Coordinates of C-alpha atoms in Angstrom, one line a residue:
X28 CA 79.3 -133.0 -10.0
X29 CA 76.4 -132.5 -12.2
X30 CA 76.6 -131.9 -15.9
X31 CA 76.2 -128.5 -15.8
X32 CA 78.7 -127.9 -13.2
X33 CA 81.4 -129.6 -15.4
X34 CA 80.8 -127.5 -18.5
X35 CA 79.5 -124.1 -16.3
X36 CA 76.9 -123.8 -19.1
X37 CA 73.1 -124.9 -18.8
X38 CA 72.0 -128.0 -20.5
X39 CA 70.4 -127.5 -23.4
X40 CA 66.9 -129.1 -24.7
X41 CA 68.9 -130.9 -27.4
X42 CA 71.4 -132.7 -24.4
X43 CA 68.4 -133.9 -22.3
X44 CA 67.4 -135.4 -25.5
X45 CA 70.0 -136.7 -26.4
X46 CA 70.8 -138.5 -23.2
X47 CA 66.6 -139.9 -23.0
X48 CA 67.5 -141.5 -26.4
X49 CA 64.1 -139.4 -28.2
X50 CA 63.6 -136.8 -30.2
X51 CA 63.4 -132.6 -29.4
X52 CA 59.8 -132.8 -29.9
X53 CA 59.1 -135.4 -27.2
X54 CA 61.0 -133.8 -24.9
X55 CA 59.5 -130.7 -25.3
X56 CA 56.1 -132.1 -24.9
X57 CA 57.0 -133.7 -21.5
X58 CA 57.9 -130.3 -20.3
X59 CA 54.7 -128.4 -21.5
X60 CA 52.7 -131.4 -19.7
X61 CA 51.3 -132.9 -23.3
X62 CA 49.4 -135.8 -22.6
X63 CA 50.5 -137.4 -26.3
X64 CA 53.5 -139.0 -24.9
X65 CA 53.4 -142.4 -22.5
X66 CA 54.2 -142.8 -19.4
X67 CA 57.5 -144.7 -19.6
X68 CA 59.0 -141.5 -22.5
X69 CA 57.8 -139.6 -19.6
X70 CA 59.6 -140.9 -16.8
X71 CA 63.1 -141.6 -19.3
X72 CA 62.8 -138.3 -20.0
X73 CA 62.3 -136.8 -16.3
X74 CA 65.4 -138.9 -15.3
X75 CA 67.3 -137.0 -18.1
X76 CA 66.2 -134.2 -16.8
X77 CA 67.2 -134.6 -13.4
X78 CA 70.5 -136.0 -14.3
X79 CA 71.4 -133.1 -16.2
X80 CA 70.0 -130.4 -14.2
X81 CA 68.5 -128.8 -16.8
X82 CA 66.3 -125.8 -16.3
X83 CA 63.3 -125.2 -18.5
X84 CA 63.3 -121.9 -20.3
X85 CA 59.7 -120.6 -18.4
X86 CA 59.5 -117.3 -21.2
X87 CA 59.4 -120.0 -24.2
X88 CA 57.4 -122.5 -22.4
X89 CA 54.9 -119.7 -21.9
X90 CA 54.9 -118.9 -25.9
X91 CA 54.4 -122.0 -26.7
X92 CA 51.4 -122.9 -24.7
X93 CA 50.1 -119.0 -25.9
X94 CA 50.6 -118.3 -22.0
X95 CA 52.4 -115.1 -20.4
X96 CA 52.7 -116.9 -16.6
X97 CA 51.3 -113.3 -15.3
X98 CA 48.1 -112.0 -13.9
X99 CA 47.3 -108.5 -13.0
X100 CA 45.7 -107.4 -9.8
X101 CA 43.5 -104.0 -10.9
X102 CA 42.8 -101.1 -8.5
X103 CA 40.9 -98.4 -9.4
X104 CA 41.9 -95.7 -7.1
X105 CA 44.0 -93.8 -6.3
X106 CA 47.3 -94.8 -4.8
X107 CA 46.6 -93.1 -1.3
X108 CA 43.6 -95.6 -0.9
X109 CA 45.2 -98.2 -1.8
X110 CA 48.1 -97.9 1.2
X111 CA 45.5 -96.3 3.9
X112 CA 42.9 -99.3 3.3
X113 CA 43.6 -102.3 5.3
X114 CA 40.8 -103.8 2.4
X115 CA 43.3 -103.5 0.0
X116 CA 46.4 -104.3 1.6
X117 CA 44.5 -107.7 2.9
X118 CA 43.5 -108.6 -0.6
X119 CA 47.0 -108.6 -1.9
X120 CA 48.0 -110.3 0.7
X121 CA 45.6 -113.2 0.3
X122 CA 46.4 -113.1 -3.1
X123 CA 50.1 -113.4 -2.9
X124 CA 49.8 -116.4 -0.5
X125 CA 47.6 -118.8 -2.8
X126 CA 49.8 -117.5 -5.9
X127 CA 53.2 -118.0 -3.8
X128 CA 53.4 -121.9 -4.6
X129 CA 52.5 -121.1 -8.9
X130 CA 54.9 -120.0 -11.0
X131 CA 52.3 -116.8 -11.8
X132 CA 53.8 -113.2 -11.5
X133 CA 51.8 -110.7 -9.8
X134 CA 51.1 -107.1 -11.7
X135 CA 49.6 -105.0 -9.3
X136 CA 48.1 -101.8 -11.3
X137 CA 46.5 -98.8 -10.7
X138 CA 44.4 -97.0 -13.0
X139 CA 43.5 -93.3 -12.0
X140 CA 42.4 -92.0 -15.0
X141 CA 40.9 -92.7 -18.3
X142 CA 43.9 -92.2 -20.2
X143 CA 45.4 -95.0 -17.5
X144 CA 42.7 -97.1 -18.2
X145 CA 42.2 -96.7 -21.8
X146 CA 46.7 -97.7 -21.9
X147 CA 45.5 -100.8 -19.7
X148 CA 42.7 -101.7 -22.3
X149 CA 45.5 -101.8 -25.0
X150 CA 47.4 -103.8 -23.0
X151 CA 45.0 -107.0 -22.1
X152 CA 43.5 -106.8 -25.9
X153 CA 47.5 -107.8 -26.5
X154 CA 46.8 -110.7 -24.1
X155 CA 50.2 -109.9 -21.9
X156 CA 48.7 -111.5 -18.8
X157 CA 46.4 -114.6 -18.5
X158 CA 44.2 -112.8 -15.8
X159 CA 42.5 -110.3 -14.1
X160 CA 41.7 -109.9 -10.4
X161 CA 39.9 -106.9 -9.8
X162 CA 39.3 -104.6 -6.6
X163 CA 37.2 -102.3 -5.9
X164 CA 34.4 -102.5 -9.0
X165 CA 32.0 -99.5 -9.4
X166 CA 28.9 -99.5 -11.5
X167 CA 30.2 -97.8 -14.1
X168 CA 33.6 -99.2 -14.3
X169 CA 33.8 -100.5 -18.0
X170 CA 36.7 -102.9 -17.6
X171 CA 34.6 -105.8 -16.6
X172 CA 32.5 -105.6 -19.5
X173 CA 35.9 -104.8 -21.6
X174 CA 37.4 -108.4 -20.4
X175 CA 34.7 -110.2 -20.9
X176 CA 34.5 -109.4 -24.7
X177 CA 38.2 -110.6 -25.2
X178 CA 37.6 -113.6 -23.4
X179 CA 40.1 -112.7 -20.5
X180 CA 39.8 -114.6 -17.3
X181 CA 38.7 -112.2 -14.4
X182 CA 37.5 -112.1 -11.5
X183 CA 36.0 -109.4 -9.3
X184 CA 36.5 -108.7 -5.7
X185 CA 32.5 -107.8 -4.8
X186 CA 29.8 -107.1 -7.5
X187 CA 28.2 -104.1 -9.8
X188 CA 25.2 -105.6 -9.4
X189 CA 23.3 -108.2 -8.2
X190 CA 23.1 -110.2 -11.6
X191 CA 26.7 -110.0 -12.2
X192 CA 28.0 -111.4 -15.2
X193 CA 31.8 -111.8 -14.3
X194 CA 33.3 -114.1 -11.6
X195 CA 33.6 -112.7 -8.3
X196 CA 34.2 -113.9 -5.1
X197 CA 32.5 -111.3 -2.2
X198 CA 31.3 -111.5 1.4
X199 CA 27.5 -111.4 3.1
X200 CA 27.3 -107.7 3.2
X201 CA 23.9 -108.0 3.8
X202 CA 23.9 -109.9 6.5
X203 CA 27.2 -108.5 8.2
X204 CA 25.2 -104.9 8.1
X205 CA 21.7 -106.6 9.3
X206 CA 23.8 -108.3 12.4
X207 CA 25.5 -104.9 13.3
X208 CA 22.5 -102.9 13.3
X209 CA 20.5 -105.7 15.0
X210 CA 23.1 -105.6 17.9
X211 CA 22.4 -101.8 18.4
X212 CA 19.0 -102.3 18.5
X213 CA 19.5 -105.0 20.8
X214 CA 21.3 -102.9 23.3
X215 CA 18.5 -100.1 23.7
X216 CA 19.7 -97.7 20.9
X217 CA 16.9 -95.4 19.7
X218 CA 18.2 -93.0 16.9
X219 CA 20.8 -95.4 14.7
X220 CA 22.2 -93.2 12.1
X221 CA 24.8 -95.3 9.2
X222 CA 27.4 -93.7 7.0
X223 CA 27.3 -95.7 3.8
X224 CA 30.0 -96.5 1.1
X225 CA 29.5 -94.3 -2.7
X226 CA 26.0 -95.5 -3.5
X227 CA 27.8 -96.4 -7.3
X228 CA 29.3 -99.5 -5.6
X229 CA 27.1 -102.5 -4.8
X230 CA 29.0 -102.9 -1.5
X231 CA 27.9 -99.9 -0.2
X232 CA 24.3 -100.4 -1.4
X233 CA 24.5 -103.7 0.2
X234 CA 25.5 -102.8 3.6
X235 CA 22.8 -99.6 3.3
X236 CA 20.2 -102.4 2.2
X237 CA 20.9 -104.7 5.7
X238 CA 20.9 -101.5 7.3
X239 CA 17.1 -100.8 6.5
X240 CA 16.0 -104.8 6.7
X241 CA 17.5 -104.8 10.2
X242 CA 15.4 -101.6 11.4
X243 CA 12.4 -103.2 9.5
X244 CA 12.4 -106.2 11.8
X245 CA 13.3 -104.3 14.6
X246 CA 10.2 -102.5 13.9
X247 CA 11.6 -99.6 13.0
X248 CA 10.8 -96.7 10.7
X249 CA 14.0 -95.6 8.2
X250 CA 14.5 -92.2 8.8
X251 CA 16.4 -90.7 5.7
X252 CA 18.3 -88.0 8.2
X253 CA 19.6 -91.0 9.6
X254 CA 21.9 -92.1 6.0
X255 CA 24.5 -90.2 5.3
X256 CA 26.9 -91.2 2.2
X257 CA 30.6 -91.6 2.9
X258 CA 33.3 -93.1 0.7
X259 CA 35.0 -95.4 2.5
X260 CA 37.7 -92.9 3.7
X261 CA 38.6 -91.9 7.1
X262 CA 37.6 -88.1 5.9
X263 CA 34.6 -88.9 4.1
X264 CA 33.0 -90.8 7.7
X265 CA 34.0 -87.2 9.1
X266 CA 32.4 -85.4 6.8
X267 CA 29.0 -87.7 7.3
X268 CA 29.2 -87.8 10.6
X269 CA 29.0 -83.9 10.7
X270 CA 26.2 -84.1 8.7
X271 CA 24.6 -87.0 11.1
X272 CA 24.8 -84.9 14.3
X273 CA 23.5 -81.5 12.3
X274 CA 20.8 -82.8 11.5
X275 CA 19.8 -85.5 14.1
X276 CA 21.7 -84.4 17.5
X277 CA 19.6 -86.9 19.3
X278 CA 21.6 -90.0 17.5
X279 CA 23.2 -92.0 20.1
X280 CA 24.4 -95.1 17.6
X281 CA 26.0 -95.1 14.0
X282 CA 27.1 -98.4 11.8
X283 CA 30.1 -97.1 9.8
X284 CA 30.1 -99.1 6.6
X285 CA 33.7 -99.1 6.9
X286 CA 36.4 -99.8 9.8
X287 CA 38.1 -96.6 8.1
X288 CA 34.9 -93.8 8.4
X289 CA 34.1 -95.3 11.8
X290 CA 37.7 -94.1 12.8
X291 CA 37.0 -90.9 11.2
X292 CA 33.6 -90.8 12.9
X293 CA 34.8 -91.4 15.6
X294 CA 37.1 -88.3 15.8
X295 CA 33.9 -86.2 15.5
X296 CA 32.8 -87.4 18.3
X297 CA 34.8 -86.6 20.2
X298 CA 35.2 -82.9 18.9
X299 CA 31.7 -82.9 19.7
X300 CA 31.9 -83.8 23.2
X301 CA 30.5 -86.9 22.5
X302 CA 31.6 -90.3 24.9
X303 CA 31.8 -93.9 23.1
X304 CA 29.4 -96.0 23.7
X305 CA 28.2 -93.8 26.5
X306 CA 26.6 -91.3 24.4
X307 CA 27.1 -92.9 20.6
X308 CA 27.5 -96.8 20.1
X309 CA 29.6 -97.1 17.0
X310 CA 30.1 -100.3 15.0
X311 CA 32.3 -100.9 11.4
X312 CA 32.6 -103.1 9.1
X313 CA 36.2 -104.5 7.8
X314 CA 37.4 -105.8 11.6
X315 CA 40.8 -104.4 10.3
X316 CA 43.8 -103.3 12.5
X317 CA 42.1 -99.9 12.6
X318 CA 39.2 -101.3 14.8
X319 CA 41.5 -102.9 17.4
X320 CA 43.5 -99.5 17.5
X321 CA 40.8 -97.3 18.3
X322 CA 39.7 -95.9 21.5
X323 CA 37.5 -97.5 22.9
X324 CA 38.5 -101.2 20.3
X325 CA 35.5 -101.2 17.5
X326 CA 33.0 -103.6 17.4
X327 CA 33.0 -104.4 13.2
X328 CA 32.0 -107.0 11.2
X329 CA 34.1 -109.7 10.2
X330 CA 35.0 -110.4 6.5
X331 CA 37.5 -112.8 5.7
X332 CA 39.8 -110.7 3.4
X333 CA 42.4 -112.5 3.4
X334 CA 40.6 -115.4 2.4
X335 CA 39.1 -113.3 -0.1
X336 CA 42.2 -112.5 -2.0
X337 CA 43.2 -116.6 -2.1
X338 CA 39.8 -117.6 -3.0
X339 CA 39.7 -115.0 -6.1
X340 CA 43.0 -115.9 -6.7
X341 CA 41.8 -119.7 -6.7
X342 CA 38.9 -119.6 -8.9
X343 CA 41.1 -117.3 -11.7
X344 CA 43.9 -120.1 -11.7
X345 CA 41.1 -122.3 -12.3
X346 CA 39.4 -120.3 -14.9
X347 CA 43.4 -119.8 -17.0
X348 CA 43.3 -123.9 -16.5
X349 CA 39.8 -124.8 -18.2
X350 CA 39.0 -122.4 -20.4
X351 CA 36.3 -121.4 -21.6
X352 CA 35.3 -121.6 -17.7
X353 CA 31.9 -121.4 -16.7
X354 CA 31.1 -118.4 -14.2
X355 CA 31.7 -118.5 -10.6
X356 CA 30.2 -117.0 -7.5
X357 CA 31.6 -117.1 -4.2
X358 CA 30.0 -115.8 -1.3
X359 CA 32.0 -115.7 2.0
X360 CA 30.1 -115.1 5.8
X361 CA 30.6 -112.5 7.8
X362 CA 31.1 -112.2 11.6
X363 CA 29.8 -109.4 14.3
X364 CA 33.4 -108.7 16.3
X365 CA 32.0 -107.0 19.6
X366 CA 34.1 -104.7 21.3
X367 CA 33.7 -101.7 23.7
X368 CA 32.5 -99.4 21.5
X369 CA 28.7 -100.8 21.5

């Protein structure tokens, strides 16, 4: 029977101490990982530990090494994004597998308003987590700037900008967009319309930008009636795609910068009498659940999501380890999924 089963209390610091033969201190420092104590204290004092059961108190080892064991995941949306956008919902999950094995808490937070995000301000100049992943970034978004002046750790799930200050980790949007609108060409399509993401995210600007490359080395002119700016919702890809048949009815393929506005697209469609890929070849981007689901299965590019989430979860646990931690950038390929809609 262990020690603590014969008393039915937990063993204190001063017991393990006691039985190593060393002082509070030393024990203490073997606990917190101090490397001013020699290996043979170290292993004396492990075997007390073990003997005795004893369970480190997590909240004072956090104190003590000015840590709170927590980071924050940071959404900026609303909360009906957050649970209708695979994106999202792959993220955390990425981000909760990497962090499964730490002894890190999760705070997942959403921040609506300014009022929300002025009360979230207050609360990382208080340092109450160790570190910041954060989703969804727009240009204007002042919390990146915000963390980088209190010296929080952070990192950003995709960019504001190309010359992006804070860590991030992101995917080849570029690329993933060039490769979708390269297969349309590929296939005989003459009149390839896209439906972006808001033009204040670098994402969307991205995607838009691979968009025109690929058309330019098809040898293709961009024609502006062609772009019409969504928001990565399944309602704002029906609302562009209106806008894409009123003013070009002679479209007959659209890249959807999202999985989600392709679905909504794609309901448009076929209000409009309009067969897929007979009439329209329609690609996203995401290759989420949604582009499986559909009818006929999307084609969409590829981004490793989830690995997104454990990567951005990776390089934050590295940044709370070494600070002050130099910048990191992580790029991540993308994939062209075809299915039977193209």
């Amino acid at each position: 029977m262990s020690a603590m089963g014969k008393r039915g209390a937990r063993p204190t610091l001063e017991e393990v101490a006691a039985r190593a033969g060393v002082g509070r201190g030393t024990v203490s420092r073997v606990i917190n990982e101090s490397p001013r104590v020699s290996a043979r204290t170290r292993e004396v004092v492990q075997n007390a530990i073990a003997e005795l059961g004893y369970v480190p108190n997590r909240a004072a080892r956090a104190l003590a090494a000015n840590r709170t064991d927590a980071v924050a995941l940071v959404v900026p949306e609303a909360e009906t994004r957050l649970f209708a956008e695979p994106y999202f919902s792959g993220i955390i999950r990425g981000v909760g597998s990497e962090l499964a094995d730490t002894e890190m808490q999760l705070l997942l937070t959403l921040i609506r308003t300014p009022k929300e995000r002025d009360r979230f301000a207050s609360y990382l100049a208080a340092h109450r987590v160790d570190g910041v992943l954060l989703v969804s970034v727009h240009a204007d978004d002042p919390l990146p700037d915000l963390l980088e002046r209190i010296g929080m750790p952070a990192v950003l799930s995709g960019r504001r900008a190309a010359g992006e200050s804070v860590s991030y980790v992101d995917s080849d949007n570029v690329g993933g967009a060039g490769a979708a609108v390269e297969h349309l060409i590929e296939r005989g399509r003459r009149a390839v319309g896209t439906i972006t993401g808001p033009l204040d995210m670098y994402v969307a600007e991205c995607r838009l930008d691979g968009y025109r490359r690929a058309l330019a080395a098809g040898g293709r002119e961009v024609d502006e009636q062609l772009v019409a700016v969504g928001d990565f919702t399944e309602d704002g890809g029906r609302r562009a795609m209106r806008q894409l048949l009123d003013r070009r009815p002679d479209l007959d393929a659209v890249f959807c910068a999202s999985d989600l506005m392709a679905s909504g697209a794609r309901q448009v469609l076929r209000e409009h009498g309009r067969a897929v890929p007979d009439d329209v070849a329609l690609i996203g981007f995401d290759d989420s659940a949604v582009a499986r689901h559909m009818d006929p299965p999307l084609t969409s590019v590829r981004q490793p999501i989830e690995e997104m989430g454990r990567a951005m979860a990776r390089v934050l646990l590295g940044q709370i380890a070494e600070r002050p931690a130099e910048r990191r950038q992580v790029v991540l390929p993308t994939e062209l999924v075809r299915r039977a809609s193209s």
